[in-house]
CSV table of C-alpha atoms in Angstrom, one decimal:
chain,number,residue,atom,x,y,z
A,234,UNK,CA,0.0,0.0,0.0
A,235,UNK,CA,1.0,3.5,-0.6
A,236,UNK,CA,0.9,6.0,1.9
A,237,UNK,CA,0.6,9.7,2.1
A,238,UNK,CA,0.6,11.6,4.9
A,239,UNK,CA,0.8,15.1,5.5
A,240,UNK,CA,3.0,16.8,8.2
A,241,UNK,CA,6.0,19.3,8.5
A,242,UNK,CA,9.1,17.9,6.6
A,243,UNK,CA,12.1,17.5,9.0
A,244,UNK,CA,10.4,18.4,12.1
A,245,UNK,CA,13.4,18.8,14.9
A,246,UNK,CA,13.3,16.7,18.2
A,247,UNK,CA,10.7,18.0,20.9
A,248,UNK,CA,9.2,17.0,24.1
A,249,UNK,CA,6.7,14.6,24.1
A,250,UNK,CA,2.8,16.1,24.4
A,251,UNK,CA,-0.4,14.9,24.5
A,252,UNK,CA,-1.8,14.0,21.1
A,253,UNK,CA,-5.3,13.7,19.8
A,254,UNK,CA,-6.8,12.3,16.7
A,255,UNK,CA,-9.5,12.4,14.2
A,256,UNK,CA,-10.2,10.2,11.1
A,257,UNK,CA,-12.8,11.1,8.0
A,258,UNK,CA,-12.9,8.5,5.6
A,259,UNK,CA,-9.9,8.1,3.9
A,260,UNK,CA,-7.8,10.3,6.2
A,261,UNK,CA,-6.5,10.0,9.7
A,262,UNK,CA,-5.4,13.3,11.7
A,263,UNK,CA,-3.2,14.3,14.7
A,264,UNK,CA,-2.4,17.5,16.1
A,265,UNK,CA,-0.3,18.0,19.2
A,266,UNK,CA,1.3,21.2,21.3
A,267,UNK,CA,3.7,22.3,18.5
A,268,UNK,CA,2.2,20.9,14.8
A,269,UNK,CA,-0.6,19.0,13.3
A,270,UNK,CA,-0.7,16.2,10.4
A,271,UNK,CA,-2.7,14.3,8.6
A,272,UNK,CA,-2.0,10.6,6.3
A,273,UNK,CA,-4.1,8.6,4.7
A,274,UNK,CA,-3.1,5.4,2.8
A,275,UNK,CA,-2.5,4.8,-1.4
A,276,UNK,CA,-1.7,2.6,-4.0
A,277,UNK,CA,1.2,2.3,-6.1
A,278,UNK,CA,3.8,0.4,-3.6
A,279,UNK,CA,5.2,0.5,-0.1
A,280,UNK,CA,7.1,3.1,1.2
A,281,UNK,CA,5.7,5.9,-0.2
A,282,UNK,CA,4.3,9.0,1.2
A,283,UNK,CA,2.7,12.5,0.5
A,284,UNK,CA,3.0,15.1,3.4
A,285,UNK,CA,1.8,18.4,4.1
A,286,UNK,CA,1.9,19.4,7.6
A,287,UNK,CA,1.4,23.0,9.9
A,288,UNK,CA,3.4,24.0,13.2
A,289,UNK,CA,1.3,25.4,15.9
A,290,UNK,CA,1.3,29.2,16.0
A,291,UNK,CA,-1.1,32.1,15.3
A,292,UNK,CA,0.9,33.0,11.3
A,293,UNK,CA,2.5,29.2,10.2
A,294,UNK,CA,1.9,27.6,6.8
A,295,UNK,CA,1.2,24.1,5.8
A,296,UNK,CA,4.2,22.3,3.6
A,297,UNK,CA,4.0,19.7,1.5
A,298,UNK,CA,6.3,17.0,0.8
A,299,UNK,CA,6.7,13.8,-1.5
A,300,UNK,CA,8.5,10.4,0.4
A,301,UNK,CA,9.5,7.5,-1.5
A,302,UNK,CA,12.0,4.5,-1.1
A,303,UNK,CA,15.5,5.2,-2.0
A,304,UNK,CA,15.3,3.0,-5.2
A,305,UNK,CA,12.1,5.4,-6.6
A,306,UNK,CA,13.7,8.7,-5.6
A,307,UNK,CA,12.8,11.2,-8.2
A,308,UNK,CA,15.6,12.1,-10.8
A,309,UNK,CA,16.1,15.9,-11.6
A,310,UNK,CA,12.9,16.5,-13.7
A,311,UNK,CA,10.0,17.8,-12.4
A,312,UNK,CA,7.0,15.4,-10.6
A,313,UNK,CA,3.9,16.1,-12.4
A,314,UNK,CA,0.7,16.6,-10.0
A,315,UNK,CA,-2.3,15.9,-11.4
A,316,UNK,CA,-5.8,16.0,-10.8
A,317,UNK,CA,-8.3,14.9,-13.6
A,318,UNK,CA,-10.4,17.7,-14.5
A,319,UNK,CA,-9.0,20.1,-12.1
A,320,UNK,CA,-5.1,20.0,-11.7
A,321,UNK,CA,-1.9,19.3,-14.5
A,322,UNK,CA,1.0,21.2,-12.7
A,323,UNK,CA,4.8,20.4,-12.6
A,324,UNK,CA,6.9,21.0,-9.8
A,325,UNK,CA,10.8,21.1,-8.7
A,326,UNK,CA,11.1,19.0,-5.3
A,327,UNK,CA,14.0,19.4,-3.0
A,328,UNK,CA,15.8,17.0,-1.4
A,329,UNK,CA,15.8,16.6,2.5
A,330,UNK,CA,16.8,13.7,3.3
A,331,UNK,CA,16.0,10.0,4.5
A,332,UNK,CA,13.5,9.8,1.2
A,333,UNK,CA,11.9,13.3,1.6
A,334,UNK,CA,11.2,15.6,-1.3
A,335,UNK,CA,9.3,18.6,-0.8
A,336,UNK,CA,7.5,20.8,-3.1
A,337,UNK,CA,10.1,23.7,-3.9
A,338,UNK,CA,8.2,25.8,-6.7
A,339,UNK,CA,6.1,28.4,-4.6
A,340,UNK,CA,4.0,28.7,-7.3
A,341,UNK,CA,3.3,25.1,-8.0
A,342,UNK,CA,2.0,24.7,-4.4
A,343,UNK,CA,-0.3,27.2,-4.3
A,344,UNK,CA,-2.0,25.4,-6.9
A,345,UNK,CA,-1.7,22.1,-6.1
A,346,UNK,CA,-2.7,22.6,-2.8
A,347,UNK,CA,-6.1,24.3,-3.4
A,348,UNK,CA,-6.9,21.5,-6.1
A,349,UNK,CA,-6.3,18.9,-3.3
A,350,UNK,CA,-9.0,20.0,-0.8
A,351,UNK,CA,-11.2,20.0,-3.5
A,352,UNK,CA,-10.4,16.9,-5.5
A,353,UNK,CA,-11.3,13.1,-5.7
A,354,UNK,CA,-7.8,11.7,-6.6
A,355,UNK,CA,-4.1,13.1,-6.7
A,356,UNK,CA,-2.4,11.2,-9.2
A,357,UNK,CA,1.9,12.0,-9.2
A,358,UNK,CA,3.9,11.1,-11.6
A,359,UNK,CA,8.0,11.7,-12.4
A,360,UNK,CA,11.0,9.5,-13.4
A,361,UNK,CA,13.3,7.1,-11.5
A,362,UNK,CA,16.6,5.7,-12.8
A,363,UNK,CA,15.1,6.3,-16.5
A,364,UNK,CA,11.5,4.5,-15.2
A,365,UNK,CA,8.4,5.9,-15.1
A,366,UNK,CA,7.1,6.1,-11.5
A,367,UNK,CA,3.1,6.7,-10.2
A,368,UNK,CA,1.3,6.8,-7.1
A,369,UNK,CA,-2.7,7.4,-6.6
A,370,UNK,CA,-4.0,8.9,-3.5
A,371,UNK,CA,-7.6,9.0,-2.3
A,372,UNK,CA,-8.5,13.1,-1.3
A,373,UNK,CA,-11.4,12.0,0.6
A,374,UNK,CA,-12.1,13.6,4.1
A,375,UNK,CA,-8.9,15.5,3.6
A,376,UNK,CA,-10.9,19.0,3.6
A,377,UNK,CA,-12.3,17.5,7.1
A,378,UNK,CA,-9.6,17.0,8.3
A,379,UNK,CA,-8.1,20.1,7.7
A,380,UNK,CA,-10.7,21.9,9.3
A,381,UNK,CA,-10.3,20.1,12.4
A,382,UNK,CA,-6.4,20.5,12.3
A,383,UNK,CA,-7.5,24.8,11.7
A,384,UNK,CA,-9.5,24.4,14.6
A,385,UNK,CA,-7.2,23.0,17.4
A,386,UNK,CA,-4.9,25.4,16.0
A,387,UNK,CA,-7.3,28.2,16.0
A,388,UNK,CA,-6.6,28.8,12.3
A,389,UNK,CA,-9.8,28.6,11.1
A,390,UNK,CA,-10.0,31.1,8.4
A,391,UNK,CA,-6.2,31.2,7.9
A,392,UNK,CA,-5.9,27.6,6.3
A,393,UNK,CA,-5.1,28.1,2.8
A,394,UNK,CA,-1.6,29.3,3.4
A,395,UNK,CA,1.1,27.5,1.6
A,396,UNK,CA,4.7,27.4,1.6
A,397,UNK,CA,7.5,25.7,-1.1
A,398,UNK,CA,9.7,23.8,1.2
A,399,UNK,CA,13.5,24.7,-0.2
A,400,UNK,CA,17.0,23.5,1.9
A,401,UNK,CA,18.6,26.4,0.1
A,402,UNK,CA,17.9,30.1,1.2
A,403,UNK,CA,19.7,31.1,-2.2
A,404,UNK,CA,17.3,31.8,-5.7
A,405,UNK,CA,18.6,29.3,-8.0
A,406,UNK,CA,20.6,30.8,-10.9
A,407,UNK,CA,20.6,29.9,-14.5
A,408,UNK,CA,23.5,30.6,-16.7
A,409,UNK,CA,21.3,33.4,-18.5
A,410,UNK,CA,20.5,34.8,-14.7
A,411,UNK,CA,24.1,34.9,-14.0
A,412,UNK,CA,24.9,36.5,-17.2
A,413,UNK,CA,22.5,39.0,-16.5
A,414,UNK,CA,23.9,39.6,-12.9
A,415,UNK,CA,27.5,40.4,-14.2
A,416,UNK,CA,26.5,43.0,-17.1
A,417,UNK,CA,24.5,44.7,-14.0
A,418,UNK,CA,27.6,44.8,-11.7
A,419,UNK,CA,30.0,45.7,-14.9
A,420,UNK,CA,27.5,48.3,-15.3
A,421,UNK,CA,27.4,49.7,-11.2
A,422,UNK,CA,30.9,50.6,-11.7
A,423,UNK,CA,32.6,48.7,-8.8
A,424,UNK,CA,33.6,45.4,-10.7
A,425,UNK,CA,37.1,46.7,-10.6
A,426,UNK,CA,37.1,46.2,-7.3
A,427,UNK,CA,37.2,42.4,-7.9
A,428,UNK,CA,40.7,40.9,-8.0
A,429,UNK,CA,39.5,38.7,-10.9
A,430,UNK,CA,38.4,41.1,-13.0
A,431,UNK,CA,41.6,42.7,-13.8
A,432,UNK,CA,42.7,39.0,-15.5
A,433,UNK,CA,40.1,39.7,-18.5
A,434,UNK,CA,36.9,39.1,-19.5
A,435,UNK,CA,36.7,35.5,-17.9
A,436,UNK,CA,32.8,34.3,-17.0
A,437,UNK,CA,33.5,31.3,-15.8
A,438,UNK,CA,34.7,33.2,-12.6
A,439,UNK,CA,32.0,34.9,-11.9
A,440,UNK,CA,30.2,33.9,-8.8
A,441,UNK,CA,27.3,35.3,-7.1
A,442,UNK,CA,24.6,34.1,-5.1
A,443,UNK,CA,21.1,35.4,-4.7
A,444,UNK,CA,18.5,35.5,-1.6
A,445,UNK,CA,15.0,36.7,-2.1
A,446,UNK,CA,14.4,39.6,0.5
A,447,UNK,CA,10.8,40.5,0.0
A,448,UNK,CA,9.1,43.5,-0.1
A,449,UNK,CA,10.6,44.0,-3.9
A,450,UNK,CA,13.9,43.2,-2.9
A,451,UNK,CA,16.6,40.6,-3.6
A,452,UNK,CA,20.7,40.5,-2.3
A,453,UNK,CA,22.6,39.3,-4.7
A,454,UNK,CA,26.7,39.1,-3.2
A,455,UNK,CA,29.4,38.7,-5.9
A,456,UNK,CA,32.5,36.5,-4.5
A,457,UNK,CA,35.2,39.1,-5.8
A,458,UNK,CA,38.7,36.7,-4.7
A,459,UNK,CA,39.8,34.2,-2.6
A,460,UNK,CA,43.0,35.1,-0.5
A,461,UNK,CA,45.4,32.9,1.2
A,462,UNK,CA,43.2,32.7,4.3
A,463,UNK,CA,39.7,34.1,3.0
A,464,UNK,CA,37.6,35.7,0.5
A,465,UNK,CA,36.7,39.0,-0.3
A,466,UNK,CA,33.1,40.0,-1.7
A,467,UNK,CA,30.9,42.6,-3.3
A,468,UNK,CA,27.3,43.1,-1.7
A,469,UNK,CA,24.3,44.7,-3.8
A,470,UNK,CA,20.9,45.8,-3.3
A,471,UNK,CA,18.4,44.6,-6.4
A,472,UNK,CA,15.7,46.5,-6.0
A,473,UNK,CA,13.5,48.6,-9.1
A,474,UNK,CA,16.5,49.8,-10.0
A,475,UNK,CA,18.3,47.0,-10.7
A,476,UNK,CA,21.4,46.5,-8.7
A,477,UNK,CA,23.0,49.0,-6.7
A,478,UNK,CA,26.4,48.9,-4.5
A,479,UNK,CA,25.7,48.2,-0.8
A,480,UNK,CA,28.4,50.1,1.0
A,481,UNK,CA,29.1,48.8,5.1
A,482,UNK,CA,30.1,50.4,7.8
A,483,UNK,CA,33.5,49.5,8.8
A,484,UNK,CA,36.2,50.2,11.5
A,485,UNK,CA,39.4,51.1,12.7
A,486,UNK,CA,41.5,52.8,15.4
A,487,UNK,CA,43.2,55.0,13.1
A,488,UNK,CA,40.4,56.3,11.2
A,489,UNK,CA,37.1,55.4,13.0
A,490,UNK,CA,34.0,54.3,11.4
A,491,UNK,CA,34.3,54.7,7.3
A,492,UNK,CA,32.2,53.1,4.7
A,493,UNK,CA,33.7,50.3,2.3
A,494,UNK,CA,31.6,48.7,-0.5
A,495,UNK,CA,34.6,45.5,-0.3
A,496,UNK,CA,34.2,42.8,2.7
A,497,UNK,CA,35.6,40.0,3.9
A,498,UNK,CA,34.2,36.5,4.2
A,499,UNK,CA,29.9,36.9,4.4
A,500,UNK,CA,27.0,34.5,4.6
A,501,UNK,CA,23.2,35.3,5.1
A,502,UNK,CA,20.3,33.3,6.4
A,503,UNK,CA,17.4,33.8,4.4
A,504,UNK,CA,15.0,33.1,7.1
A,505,UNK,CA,16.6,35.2,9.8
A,506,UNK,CA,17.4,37.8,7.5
A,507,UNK,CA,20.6,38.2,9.5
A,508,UNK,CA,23.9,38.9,7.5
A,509,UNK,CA,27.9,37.8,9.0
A,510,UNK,CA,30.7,39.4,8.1
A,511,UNK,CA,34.2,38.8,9.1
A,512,UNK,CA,37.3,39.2,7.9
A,513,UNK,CA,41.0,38.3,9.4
A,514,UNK,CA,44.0,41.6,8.9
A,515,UNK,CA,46.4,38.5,8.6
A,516,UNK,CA,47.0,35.0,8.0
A,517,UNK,CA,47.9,34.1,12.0
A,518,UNK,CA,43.9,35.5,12.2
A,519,UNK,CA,44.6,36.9,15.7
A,520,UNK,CA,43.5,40.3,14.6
A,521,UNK,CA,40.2,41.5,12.4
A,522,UNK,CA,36.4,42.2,12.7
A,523,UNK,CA,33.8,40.6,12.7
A,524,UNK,CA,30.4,42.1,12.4
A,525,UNK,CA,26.1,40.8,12.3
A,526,UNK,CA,23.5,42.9,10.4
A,527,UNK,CA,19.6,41.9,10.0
A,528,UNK,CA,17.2,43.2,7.2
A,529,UNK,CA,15.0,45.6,8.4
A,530,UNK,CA,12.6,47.0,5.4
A,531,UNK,CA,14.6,48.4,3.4
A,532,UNK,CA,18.2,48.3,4.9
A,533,UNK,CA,20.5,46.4,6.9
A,534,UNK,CA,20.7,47.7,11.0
A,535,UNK,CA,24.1,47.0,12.4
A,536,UNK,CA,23.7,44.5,15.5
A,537,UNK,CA,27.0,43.8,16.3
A,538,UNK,CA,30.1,44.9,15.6
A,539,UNK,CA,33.7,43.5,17.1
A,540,UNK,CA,37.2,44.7,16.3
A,541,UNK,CA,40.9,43.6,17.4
A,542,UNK,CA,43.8,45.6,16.2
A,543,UNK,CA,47.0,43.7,15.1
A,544,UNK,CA,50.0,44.1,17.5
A,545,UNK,CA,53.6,43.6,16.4
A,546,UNK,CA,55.5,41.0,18.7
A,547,UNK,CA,58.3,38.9,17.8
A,548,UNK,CA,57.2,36.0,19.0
A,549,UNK,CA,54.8,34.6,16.0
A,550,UNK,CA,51.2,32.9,16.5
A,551,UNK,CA,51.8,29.5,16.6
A,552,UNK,CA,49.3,26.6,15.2
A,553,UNK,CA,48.3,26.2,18.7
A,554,UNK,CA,48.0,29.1,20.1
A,555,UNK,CA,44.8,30.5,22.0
A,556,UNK,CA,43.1,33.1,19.3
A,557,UNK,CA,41.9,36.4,21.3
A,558,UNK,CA,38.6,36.9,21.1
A,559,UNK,CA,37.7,40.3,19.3
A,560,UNK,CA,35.8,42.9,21.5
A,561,UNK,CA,32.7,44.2,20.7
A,562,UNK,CA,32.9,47.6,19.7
A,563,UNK,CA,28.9,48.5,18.8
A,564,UNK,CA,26.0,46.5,20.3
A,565,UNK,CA,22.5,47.6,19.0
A,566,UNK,CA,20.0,48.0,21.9
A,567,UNK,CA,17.4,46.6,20.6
């Protein structure tokens, strides 16, 4: 028998609460203190699964996610969603692990969703090691129990809300997006700022990565060269505009707080929104800054900021040595 189920997709580890359960037809539902699912059985063969599930909360979403045995994992093309009369969509799914796939188009699963509470049958379909793979799933009672899960969870009238489940925070790039992305920095005038562009006209060492920011805005950040101990990088704003320089503050004790458009290492977490910066004044890395930044419509507010001068001694850092840590300089207060 195949089975699908609906719940949250790589739920971490929590204390054990008291459950409770409700089964319409086809479907069987539990909810708990922190999430609800639902799973109801298919055909097609054992060991696989659809889930959608919802954390408890006054603003979550539900998720939806594809399991299958190992040997009948989907291949890179898209799983086609279908059902008759209603529903014929395509869909990326993303890899999470121990069989999991979830739904990654955004736009895919606020279709297929909607057509499941209303439907008679979900049909899937996609490839696996060059064979063709499908799996049938009865949708009846799941509408019921969704409306119980929206009531334990006091979402009743909040229950259509969907979200693509993606393990990257990054937009996937094609090779026209990334063409695209390096005509706009050429064009923003701080390219030469890039070690690599000085070698020639050389795309195949170009490397940026984007992260969707909302509200109209996306941060794209352009990995410029990477030194003997870290990287250097280019940060831009792409807003109505198109791409525009994103200049940081910076620091030292011989000039104070300036403004630099190059920085050190960085990474971002898309769903924070937080931003890390840190880069080392030498290769021993006893001496540099660090610094922490979150989104804040529209701009990036400082949160931290730590800094550690380099000192001349003639007794060099050793492998082993204990690294100072760097004070913090700047501490937002809120």
């Amino acid at each position: 028998m195949l089975t699908v189920v609906l719940c949250l997709m790589a739920w971490p580890a929590m204390a054990v609460a008291e459950t409770r359960t409700k089964s319409v037809r086809e479907w069987t539902a539990t909810c708990d203190d922190y999430s609800c699912s639902a799973q109801t059985a298919g055909t097609g063969g054992a060991g696989f699964a659809l889930e959608v599930a919802r954390a408890a909360g006054g603003n979550e979403v539900w998720f939806v996610t594809l399991i299958t045995p190992e040997a009948d994992a989907p291949a890179q093309d898209p799983v086609t969603f279908e059902i008759e009369g209603t529903l014929s969509r395509d869909s990326v799914v993303e890899g999470a692990g121990e069989g999991r796939f979830g739904i990654a188009d955004q736009a895919a699963i606020e279709s297929i969703f909607p057509a499941m509470r209303k439907g008679a049958v979900l049909t899937v379909r996609y490839a696996s090691g060059g064979a063709p793979v499908m799996a049938q799933f009865s949708l009846s009672g799941l509408a019921a129990v969704l409306l119980w899960m929206d009531e334990h969870q006091g979402q009743v009238g909040n229950s259509d809300r969907v979200r693509a489940l993606d393990v990257r925070d990054d937009i996937r790039l094609s090779a026209e997006d990334m063409a695209e992305i390096r005509n706009q920095v050429v064009n923003a005038n701080s390219l030469a700022l890039c070690d690599w562009a000085r070698e020639g006209d050389d795309t195949a060492r170009f490397e940026a990565t984007k992260y969707d920011l909302g509200e109209g805005y996306g941060l794209v950040i352009v990995v410029c060269a990477y030194g003997a101990y870290q990287e250097s990088t280019l940060l831009f704003l792409d807003g109505t505009e198109g791409l525009e320089p994103l200049p940081f503050p910076v620091y030292d004790h011989l000039n104070g707080w300036t403004a630099s458009l190059l920085l050190g290492t960085v990474s971002f977490d898309g769903k924070t929104r937080e931003l890390h910066e840190s880069a080392r004044f030498r290769g021993a890395g006893d001496c540099g800054t660090w610094s922490r930044y979150r989104w804040n419509e529209g701009y990036f507010k400082m949160l931290e900021y730590a800094y550690l001068a380099c000192k001349d001694s003639d007794e060099p850092v050793g492998e082993n040595a204990d690294m100072p840590e760097f004070p913090i300089i700047y501490k937002a207060k809120d």
